[in-house]
Coordinates of N, CA, C and O and ligand atoms in Angstrom, one line a residue:
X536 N 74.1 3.2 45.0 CA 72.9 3.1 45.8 C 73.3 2.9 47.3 O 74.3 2.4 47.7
X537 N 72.2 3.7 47.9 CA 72.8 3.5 49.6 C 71.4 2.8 50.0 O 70.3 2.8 49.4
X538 N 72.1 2.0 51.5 CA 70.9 1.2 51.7 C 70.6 1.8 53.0 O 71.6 1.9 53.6
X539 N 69.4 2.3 53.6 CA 69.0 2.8 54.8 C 68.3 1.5 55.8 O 67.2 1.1 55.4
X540 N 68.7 1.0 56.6 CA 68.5 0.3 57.6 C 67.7 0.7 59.0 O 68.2 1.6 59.7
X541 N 66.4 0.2 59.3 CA 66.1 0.7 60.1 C 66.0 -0.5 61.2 O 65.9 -1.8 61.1
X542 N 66.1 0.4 62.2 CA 65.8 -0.6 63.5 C 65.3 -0.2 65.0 O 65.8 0.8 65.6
X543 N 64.4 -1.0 65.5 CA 63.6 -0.7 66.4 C 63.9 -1.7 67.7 O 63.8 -2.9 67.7
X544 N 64.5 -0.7 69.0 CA 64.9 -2.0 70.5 C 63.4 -1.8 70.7 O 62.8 -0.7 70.6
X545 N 62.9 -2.9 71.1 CA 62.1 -3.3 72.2 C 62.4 -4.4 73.2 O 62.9 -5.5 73.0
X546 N 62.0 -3.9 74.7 CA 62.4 -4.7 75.6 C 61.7 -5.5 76.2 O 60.8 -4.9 76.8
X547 N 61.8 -6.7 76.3 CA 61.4 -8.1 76.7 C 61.2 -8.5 78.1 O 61.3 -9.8 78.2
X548 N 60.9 -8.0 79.2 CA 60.2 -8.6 80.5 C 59.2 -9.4 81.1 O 57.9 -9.4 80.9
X549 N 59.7 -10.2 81.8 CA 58.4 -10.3 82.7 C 57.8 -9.9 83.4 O 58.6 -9.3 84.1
X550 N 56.6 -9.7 83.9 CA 55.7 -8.9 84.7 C 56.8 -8.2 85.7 O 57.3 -7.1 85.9
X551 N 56.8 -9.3 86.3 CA 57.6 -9.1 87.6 C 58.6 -8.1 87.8 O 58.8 -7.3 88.7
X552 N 59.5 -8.5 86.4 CA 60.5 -7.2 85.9 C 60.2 -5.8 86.3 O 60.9 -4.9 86.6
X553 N 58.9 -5.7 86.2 CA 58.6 -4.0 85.8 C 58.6 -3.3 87.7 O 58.5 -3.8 88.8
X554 N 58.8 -2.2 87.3 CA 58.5 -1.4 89.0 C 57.1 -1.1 89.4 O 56.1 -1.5 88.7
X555 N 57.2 -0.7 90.1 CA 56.0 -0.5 90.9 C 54.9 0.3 90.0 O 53.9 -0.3 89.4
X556 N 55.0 1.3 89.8 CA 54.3 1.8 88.8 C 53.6 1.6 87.2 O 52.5 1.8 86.7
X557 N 54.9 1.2 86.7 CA 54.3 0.4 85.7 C 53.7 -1.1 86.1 O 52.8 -1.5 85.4
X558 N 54.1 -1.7 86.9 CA 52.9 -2.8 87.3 C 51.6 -1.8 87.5 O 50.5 -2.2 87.0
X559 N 51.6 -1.0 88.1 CA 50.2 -0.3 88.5 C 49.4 0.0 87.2 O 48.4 -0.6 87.1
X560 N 49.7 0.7 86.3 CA 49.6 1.4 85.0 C 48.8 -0.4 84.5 O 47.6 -0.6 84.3
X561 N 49.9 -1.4 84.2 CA 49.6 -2.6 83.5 C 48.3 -3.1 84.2 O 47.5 -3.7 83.6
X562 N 48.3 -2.8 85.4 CA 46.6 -3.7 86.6 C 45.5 -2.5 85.9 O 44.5 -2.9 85.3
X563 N 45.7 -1.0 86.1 CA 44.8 -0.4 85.8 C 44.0 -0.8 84.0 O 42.8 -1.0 83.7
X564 N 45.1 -0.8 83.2 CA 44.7 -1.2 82.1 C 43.9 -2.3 82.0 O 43.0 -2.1 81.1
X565 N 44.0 -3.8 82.8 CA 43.3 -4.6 83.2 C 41.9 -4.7 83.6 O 41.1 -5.4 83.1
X566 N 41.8 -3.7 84.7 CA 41.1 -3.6 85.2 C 39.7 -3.0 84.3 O 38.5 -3.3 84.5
X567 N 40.4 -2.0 83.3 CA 39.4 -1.0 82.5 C 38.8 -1.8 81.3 O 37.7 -1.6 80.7
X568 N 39.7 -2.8 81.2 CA 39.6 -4.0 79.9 C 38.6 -4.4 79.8 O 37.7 -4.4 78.9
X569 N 38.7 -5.0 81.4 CA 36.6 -5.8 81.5 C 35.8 -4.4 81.0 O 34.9 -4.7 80.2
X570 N 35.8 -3.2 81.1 CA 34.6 -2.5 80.7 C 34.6 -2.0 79.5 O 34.1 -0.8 79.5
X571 N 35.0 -2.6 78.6 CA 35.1 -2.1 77.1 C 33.8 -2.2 76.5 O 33.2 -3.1 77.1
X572 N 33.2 -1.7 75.6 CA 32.2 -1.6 74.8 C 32.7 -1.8 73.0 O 32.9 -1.0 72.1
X573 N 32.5 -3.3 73.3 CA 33.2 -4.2 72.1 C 32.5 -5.1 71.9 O 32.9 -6.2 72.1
X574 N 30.4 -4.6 71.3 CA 29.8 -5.8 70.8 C 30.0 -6.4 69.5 O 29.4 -7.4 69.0
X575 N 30.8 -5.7 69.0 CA 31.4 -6.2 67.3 C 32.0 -7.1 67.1 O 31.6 -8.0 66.3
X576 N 33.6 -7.3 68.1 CA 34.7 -7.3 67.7 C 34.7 -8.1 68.8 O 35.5 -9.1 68.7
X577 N 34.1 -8.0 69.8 CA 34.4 -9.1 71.4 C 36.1 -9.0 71.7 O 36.9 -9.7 72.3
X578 N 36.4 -8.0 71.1 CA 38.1 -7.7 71.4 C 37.9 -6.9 72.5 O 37.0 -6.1 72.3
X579 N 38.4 -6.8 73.8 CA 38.6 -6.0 75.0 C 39.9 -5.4 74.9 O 40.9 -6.1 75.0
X580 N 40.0 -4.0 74.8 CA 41.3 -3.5 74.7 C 41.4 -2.6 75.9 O 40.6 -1.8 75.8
X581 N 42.2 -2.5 77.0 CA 42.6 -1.2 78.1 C 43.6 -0.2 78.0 O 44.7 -0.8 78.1
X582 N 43.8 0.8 77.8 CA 44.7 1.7 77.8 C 45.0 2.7 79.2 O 44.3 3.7 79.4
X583 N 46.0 2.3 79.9 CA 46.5 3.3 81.2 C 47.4 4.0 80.6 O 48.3 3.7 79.8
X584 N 46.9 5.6 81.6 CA 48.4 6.4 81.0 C 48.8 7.0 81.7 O 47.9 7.9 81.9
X585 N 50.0 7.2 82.5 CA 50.9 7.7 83.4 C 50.9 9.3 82.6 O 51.2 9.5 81.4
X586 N 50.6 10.3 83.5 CA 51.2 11.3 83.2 C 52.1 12.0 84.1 O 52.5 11.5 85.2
X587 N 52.6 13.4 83.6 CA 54.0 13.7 84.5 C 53.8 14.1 85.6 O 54.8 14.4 86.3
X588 N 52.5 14.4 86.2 CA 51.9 15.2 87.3 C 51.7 13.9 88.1 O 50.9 14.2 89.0
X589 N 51.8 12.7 88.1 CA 51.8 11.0 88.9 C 50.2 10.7 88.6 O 49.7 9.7 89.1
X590 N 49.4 11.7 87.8 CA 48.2 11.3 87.7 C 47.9 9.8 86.7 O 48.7 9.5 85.8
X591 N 47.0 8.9 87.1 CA 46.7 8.0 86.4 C 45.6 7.7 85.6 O 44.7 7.2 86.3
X592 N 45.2 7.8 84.0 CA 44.1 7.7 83.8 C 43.8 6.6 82.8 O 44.8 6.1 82.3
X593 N 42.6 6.2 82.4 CA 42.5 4.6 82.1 C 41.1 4.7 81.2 O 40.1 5.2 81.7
X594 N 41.1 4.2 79.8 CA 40.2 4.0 79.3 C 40.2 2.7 78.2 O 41.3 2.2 77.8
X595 N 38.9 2.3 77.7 CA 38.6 1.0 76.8 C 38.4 1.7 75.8 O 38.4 2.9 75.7
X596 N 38.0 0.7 74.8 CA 38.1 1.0 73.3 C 36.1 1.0 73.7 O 35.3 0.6 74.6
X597 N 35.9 1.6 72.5 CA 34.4 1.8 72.5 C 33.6 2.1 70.7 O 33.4 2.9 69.9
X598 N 33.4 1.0 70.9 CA 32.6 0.6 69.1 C 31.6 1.2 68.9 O 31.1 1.8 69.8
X599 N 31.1 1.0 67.9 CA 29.8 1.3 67.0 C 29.0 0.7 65.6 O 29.5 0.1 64.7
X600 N 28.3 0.9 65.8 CA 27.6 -0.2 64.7 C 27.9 0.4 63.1 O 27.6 -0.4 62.2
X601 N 28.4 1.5 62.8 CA 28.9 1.9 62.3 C 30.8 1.7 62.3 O 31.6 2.6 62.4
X602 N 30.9 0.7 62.1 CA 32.4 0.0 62.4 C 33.2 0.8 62.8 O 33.7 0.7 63.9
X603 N 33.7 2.4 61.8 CA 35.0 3.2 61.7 C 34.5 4.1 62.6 O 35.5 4.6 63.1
X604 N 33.7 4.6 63.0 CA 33.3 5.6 64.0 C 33.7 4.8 65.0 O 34.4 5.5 65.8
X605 N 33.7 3.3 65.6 CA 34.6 2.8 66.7 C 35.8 3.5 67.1 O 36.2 4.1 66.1
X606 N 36.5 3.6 68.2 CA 38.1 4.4 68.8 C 38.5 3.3 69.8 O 37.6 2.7 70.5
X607 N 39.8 2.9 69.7 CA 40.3 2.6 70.3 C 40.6 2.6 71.8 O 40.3 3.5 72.6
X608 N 40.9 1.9 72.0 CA 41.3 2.4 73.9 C 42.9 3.6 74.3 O 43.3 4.4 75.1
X609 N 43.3 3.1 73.3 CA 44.3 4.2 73.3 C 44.3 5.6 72.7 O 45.4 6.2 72.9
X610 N 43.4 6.1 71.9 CA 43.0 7.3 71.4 C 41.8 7.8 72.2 O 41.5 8.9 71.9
X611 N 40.9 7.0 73.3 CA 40.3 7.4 74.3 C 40.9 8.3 75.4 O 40.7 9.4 75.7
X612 N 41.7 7.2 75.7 CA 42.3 8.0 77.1 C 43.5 8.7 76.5 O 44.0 9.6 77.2
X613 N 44.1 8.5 75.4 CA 45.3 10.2 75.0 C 44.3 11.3 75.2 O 44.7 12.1 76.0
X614 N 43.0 11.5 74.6 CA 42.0 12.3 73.8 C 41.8 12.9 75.3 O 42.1 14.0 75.5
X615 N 41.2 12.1 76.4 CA 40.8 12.3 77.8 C 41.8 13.2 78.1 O 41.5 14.4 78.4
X616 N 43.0 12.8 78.2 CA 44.6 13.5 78.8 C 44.2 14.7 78.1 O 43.7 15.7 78.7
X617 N 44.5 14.7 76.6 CA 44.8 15.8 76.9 C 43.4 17.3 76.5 O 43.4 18.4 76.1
X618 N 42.8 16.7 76.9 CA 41.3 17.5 77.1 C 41.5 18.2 78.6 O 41.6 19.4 79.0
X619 N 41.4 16.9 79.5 CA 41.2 17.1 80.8 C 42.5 18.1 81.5 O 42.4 19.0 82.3
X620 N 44.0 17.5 81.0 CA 45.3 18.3 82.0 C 46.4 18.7 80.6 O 47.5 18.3 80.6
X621 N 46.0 19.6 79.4 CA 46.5 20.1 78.9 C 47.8 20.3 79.1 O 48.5 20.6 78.1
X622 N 48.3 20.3 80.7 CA 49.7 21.1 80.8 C 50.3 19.7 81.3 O 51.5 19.9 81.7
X623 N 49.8 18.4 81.3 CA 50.8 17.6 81.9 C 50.9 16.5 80.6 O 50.0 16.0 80.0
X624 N 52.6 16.2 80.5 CA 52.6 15.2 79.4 C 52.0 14.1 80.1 O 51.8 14.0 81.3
X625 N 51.7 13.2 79.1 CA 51.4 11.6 79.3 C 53.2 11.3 79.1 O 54.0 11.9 78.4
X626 N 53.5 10.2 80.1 CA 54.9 9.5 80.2 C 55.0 8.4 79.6 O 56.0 8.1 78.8
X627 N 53.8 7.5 80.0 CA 54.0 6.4 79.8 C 52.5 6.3 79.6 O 51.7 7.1 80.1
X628 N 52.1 4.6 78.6 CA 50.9 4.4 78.3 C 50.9 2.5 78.3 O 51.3 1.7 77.4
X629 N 50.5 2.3 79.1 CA 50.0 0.7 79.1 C 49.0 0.2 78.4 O 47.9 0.3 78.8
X630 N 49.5 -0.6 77.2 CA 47.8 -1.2 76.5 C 47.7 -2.3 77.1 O 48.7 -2.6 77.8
X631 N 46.6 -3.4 77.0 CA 46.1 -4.9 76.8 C 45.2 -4.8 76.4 O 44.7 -3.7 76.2
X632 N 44.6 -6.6 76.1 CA 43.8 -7.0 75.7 C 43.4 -8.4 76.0 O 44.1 -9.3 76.5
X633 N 41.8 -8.5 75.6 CA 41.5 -9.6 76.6 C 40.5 -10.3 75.3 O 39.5 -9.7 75.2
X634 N 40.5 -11.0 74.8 CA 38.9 -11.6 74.1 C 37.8 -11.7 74.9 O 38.0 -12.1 76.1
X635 N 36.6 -11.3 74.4 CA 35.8 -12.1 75.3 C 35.2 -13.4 75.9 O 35.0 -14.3 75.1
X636 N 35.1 -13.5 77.2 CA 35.0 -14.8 77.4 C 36.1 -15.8 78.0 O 35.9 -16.8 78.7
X637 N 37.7 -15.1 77.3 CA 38.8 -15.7 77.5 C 39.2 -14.5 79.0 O 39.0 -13.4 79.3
X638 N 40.2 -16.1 79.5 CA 40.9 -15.6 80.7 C 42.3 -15.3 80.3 O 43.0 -14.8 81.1
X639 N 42.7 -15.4 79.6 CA 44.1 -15.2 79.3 C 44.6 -13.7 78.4 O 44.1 -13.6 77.3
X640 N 45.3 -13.0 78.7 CA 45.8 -11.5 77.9 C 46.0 -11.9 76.5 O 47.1 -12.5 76.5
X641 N 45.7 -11.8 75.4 CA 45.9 -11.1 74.2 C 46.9 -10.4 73.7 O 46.8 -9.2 73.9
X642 N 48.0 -10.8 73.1 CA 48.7 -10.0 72.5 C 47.6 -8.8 71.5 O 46.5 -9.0 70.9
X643 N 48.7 -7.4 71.6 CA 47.7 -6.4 71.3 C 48.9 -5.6 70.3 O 50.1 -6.1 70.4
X644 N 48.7 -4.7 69.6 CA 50.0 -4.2 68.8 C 49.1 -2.5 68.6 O 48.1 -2.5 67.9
X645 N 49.6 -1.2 69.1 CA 48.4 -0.1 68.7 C 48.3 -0.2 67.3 O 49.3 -0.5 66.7
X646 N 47.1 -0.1 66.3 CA 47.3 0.2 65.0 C 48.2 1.7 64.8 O 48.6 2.5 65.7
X647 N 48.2 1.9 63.3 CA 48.6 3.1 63.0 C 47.9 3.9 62.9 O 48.5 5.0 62.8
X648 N 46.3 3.8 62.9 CA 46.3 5.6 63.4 C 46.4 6.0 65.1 O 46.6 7.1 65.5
X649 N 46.2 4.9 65.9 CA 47.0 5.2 67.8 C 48.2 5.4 67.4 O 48.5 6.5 68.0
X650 N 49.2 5.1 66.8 CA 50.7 5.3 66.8 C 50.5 6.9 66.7 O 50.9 7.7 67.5
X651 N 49.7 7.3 65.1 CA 49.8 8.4 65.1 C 49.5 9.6 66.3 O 49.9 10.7 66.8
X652 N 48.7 8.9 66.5 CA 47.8 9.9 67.7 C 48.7 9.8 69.3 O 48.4 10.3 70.4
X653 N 50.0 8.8 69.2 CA 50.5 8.8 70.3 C 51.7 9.6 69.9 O 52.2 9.9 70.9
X654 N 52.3 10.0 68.9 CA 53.5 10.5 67.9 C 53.0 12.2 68.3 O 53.8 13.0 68.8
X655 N 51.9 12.7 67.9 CA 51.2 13.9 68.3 C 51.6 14.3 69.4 O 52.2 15.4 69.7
X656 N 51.0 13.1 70.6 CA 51.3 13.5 71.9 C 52.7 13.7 72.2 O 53.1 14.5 73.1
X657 N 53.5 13.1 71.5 CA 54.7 13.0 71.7 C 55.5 14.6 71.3 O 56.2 15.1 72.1
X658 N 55.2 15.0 70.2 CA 55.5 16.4 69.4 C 54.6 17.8 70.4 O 55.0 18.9 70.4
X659 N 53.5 17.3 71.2 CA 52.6 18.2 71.6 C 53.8 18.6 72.8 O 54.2 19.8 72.6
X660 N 54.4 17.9 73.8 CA 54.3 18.1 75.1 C 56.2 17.7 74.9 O 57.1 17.8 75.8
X661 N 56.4 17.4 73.7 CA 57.9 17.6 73.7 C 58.7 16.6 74.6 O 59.7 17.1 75.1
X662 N 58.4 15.1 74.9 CA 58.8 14.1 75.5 C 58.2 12.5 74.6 O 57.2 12.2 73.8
X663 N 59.4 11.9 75.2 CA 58.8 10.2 74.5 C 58.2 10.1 75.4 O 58.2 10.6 76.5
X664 N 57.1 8.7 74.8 CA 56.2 8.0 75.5 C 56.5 6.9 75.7 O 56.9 6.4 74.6
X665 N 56.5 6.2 76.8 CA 57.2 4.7 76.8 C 56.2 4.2 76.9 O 55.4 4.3 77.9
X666 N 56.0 3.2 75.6 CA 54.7 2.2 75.7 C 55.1 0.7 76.5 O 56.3 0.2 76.4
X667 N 53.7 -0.1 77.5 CA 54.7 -1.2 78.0 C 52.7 -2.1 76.9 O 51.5 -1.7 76.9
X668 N 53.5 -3.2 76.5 CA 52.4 -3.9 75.8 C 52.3 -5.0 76.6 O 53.4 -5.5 76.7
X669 N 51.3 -5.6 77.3 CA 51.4 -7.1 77.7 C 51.1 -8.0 76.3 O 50.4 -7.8 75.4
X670 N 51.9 -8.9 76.5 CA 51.8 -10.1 75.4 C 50.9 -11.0 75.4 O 50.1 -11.5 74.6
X671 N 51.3 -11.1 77.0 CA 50.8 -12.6 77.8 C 50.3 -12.3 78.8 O 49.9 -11.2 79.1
X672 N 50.4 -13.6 79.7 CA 50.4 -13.5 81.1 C 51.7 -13.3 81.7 O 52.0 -12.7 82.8
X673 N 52.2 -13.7 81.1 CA 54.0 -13.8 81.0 C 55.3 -12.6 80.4 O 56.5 -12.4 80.8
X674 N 54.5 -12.2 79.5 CA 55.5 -11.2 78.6 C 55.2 -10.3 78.7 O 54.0 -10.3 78.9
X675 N 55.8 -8.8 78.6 CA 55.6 -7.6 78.7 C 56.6 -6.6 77.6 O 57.6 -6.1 78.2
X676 N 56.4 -6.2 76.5 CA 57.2 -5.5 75.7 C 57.0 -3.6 76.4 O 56.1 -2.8 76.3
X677 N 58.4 -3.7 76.9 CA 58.7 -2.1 76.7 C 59.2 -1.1 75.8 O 60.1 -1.5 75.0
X678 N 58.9 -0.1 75.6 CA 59.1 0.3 74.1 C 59.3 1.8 74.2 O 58.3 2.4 73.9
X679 N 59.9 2.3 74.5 CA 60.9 3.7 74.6 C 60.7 4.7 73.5 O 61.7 4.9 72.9
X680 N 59.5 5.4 73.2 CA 59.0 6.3 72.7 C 58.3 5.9 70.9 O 58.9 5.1 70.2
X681 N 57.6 6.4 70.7 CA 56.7 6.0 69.4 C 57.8 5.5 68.1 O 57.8 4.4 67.6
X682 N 58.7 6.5 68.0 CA 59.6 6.0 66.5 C 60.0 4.6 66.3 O 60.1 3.9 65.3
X683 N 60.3 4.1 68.1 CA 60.4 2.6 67.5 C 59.1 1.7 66.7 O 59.4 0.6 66.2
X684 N 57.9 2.2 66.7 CA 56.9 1.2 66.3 C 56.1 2.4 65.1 O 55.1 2.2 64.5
X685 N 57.2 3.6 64.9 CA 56.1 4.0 63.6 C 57.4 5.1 62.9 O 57.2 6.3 63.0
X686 N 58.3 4.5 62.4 CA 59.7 5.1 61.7 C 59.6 6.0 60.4 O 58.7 5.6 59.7
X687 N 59.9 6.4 60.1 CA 60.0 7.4 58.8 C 58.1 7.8 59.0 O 57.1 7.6 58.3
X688 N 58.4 8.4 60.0 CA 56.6 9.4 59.7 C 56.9 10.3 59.1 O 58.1 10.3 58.7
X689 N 56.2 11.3 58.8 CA 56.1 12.4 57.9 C 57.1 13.4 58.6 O 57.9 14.0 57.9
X690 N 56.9 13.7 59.7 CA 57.5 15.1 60.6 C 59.0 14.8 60.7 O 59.8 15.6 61.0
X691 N 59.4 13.2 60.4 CA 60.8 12.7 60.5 C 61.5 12.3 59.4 O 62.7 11.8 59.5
X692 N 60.9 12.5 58.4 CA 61.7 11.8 56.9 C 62.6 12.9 56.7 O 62.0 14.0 56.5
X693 N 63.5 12.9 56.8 CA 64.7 13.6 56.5 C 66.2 12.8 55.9 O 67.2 12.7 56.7
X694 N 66.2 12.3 54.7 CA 67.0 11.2 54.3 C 68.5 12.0 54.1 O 69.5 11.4 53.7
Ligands
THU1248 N1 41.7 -1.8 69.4 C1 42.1 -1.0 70.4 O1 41.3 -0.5 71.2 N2 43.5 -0.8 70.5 C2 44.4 -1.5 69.7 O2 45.6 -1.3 69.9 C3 44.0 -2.4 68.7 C4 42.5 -2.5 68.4 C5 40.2 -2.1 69.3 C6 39.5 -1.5 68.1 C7 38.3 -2.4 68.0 O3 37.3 -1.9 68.9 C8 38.8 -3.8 68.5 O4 40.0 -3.5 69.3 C9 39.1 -4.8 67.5 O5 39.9 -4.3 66.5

Protein backbone atom coordinates (compact mmCIF):
# COMPACT_ATOMS: atom_id res chain seq x y z
CA UNK A 1 0.00 0.00 0.00
CA UNK A 2 1.21 3.53 -0.82
CA UNK A 3 0.00 6.41 1.11
CA UNK A 4 -0.73 9.71 -0.85
CA UNK A 5 -0.33 12.78 1.33
CA UNK A 6 -1.72 15.93 0.46
CA UNK A 7 -0.93 19.36 1.45
CA UNK A 8 -2.11 22.84 1.15
CA UNK A 9 0.42 26.39 2.10
CA UNK A 10 -1.67 29.02 3.06
CA UNK A 11 -0.36 32.30 4.13
CA UNK A 12 -1.06 34.03 7.34
CA UNK A 13 -0.86 38.04 7.35
CA UNK A 14 -1.99 40.83 8.73
CA UNK A 15 -3.81 43.40 6.92
CA UNK A 16 -1.08 45.59 7.00
CA UNK A 17 1.23 42.83 5.54
CA UNK A 18 -0.53 43.05 2.15
CA UNK A 19 0.57 45.75 -0.74
CA UNK A 20 -1.10 48.27 -1.90
CA UNK A 21 -3.34 46.51 -4.19
CA UNK A 22 -4.44 43.79 -2.42
CA UNK A 23 -5.38 46.10 0.49
CA UNK A 24 -7.43 47.87 -2.30
CA UNK A 25 -9.07 44.55 -3.72
CA UNK A 26 -9.72 43.58 0.43
CA UNK A 27 -11.56 47.64 0.98
CA UNK A 28 -13.39 47.11 -2.32
CA UNK A 29 -14.76 43.74 -1.18
CA UNK A 30 -15.84 45.63 1.91
CA UNK A 31 -17.25 48.08 0.58
CA UNK A 32 -19.55 45.81 -1.82
CA UNK A 33 -20.39 43.63 1.36
CA UNK A 34 -22.75 46.29 2.78
CA UNK A 35 -24.78 45.81 -0.51
CA UNK A 36 -25.44 42.20 -0.52
CA UNK A 37 -28.98 40.93 -1.07
CA UNK A 38 -29.03 38.39 1.87
CA UNK A 39 -32.72 38.45 3.32
CA UNK A 40 -32.38 34.71 4.19
CA UNK A 41 -29.13 34.13 5.45
CA UNK A 42 -28.27 37.90 6.88
CA UNK A 43 -24.74 36.53 5.75
CA UNK A 44 -23.06 39.54 3.78
CA UNK A 45 -20.43 38.15 1.51
CA UNK A 46 -18.07 40.69 -0.98
CA UNK A 47 -16.07 39.38 -3.68
CA UNK A 48 -13.22 41.81 -5.48
CA UNK A 49 -11.33 40.60 -8.43
CA UNK A 50 -8.15 41.92 -9.77
CA UNK A 51 -7.75 41.22 -13.25
CA UNK A 52 -4.60 41.30 -15.57
CA UNK A 53 -5.60 44.42 -17.46
CA UNK A 54 -5.33 46.45 -13.52
CA UNK A 55 -9.17 46.39 -13.95
CA UNK A 56 -11.07 46.10 -10.61
CA UNK A 57 -14.42 44.56 -10.25
CA UNK A 58 -16.63 43.80 -7.17
CA UNK A 59 -19.74 41.96 -6.46
CA UNK A 60 -22.18 40.48 -3.37
CA UNK A 61 -23.83 37.35 -3.02
CA UNK A 62 -27.50 37.74 -4.08
CA UNK A 63 -30.41 35.19 -2.69
CA UNK A 64 -33.67 34.08 -3.34
CA UNK A 65 -36.55 32.74 -1.82
CA UNK A 66 -36.10 29.90 -3.58
CA UNK A 67 -32.82 29.10 -1.43
CA UNK A 68 -30.42 27.20 -4.34
CA UNK A 69 -31.21 29.68 -7.08
CA UNK A 70 -29.25 32.10 -4.51
CA UNK A 71 -25.18 32.76 -6.05
CA UNK A 72 -22.64 33.65 -4.21
CA UNK A 73 -20.52 36.68 -4.25
CA UNK A 74 -17.78 35.00 -5.78
CA UNK A 75 -19.61 33.29 -8.77
CA UNK A 76 -21.12 36.83 -9.32
CA UNK A 77 -18.28 38.78 -10.07
CA UNK A 78 -16.11 35.58 -11.85
CA UNK A 79 -19.49 35.28 -14.09
CA UNK A 80 -19.38 39.41 -14.47
CA UNK A 81 -15.43 39.01 -15.49
CA UNK A 82 -15.71 36.85 -17.62
CA UNK A 83 -18.88 37.97 -19.58
CA UNK A 84 -17.85 41.54 -19.52
CA UNK A 85 -13.52 41.25 -20.58
CA UNK A 86 -13.35 37.73 -21.92
CA UNK A 87 -9.67 38.40 -22.92
CA UNK A 88 -8.34 39.44 -19.42
CA UNK A 89 -7.62 36.77 -16.69
CA UNK A 90 -8.85 37.45 -13.21
CA UNK A 91 -5.35 37.45 -10.94
CA UNK A 92 -6.45 37.64 -7.84
CA UNK A 93 -9.92 37.46 -5.97
CA UNK A 94 -10.69 38.98 -2.49
CA UNK A 95 -13.69 37.46 -0.46
CA UNK A 96 -15.34 38.75 3.08
CA UNK A 97 -17.92 38.65 5.10
CA UNK A 98 -19.91 40.49 7.44
CA UNK A 99 -23.24 39.25 9.47
CA UNK A 100 -25.80 41.50 9.62
CA UNK A 101 -25.94 44.00 11.98
CA UNK A 102 -22.41 42.93 13.22
CA UNK A 103 -19.36 45.27 12.94
CA UNK A 104 -16.76 42.91 12.85
CA UNK A 105 -15.50 40.54 9.50
CA UNK A 106 -16.54 37.00 9.42
CA UNK A 107 -14.47 34.35 8.71
CA UNK A 108 -15.71 33.22 5.22
CA UNK A 109 -14.28 29.89 3.41
CA UNK A 110 -15.61 29.76 -0.79
CA UNK A 111 -17.86 26.61 -0.82
CA UNK A 112 -17.23 24.03 -3.39
CA UNK A 113 -19.12 24.88 -6.15
CA UNK A 114 -17.09 28.79 -6.06
CA UNK A 115 -13.91 26.68 -5.83
CA UNK A 116 -15.17 24.97 -8.83
CA UNK A 117 -16.21 27.94 -10.66
CA UNK A 118 -12.81 29.65 -9.62
CA UNK A 119 -10.72 26.23 -10.92
CA UNK A 120 -12.60 26.90 -14.41
CA UNK A 121 -11.38 30.38 -14.41
CA UNK A 122 -8.26 29.10 -13.67
CA UNK A 123 -8.08 26.27 -16.74
CA UNK A 124 -10.02 29.10 -18.96
CA UNK A 125 -7.33 31.84 -19.09
CA UNK A 126 -4.35 29.41 -18.11
CA UNK A 127 -3.11 31.19 -14.79
CA UNK A 128 -3.58 30.73 -10.84
CA UNK A 129 -5.73 32.80 -8.94
CA UNK A 130 -4.44 34.03 -5.69
CA UNK A 131 -7.28 34.06 -3.24
CA UNK A 132 -6.70 36.60 -0.11
CA UNK A 133 -9.70 35.64 2.61
CA UNK A 134 -10.14 38.08 5.57
CA UNK A 135 -10.58 36.18 8.77
CA UNK A 136 -10.88 38.98 10.97
CA UNK A 137 -10.18 42.33 11.47
CA UNK A 138 -6.76 41.11 12.08
CA UNK A 139 -6.07 38.02 9.85
CA UNK A 140 -5.84 37.76 6.24
CA UNK A 141 -5.20 34.14 4.53
CA UNK A 142 -3.39 34.25 1.19
CA UNK A 143 -3.71 31.35 -0.88
CA UNK A 144 -1.79 30.86 -4.21
CA UNK A 145 -4.05 29.43 -6.77
CA UNK A 146 -7.40 27.06 -6.32
CA UNK A 147 -5.57 23.40 -5.85
CA UNK A 148 -4.65 24.48 -2.51
CA UNK A 149 -8.40 24.67 -1.20
CA UNK A 150 -9.92 22.08 -3.82
CA UNK A 151 -7.09 18.97 -4.49
CA UNK A 152 -7.70 15.90 -6.45
CA UNK A 153 -10.50 17.56 -8.81
CA UNK A 154 -11.50 15.79 -11.60
CA UNK A 155 -9.16 17.55 -14.44
CA UNK A 156 -6.19 16.64 -11.79
CA UNK A 157 -6.55 13.03 -10.54
CA UNK A 158 -3.75 11.49 -12.09
CA UNK A 159 -2.43 8.96 -9.35
N1 LIG B 1 -21.82 32.82 0.39
C1 LIG B 1 -21.04 33.50 -0.49
O1 LIG B 1 -21.50 34.44 -1.17
N2 LIG B 1 -19.75 33.15 -0.59
C2 LIG B 1 -19.13 32.20 0.21
O2 LIG B 1 -17.93 31.99 0.07
C3 LIG B 1 -19.90 31.48 1.22
C4 LIG B 1 -21.36 31.70 1.19
C5 LIG B 1 -23.22 33.23 0.52
C6 LIG B 1 -24.25 32.26 0.05
C7 LIG B 1 -25.46 32.69 0.86
O3 LIG B 1 -26.06 33.80 0.22
C8 LIG B 1 -24.87 33.17 2.17
O4 LIG B 1 -23.50 33.44 1.89
C9 LIG B 1 -24.99 32.18 3.30
O5 LIG B 1 -24.50 30.95 2.95
Amino acid sequence: MKKINLNSEIEELAPDELDYIEQTLLSRAQTVAKLAYAPYSHFHVGAAVLLENGEVLQASNQENASYPVGICAERVVLSYAGANYPSSAPVMLAIVAQREGEEVWAKVSPCGMCRQAINECENRFQKPITLLILCNDAKVHRIKGISQLLPLKFDDFNP
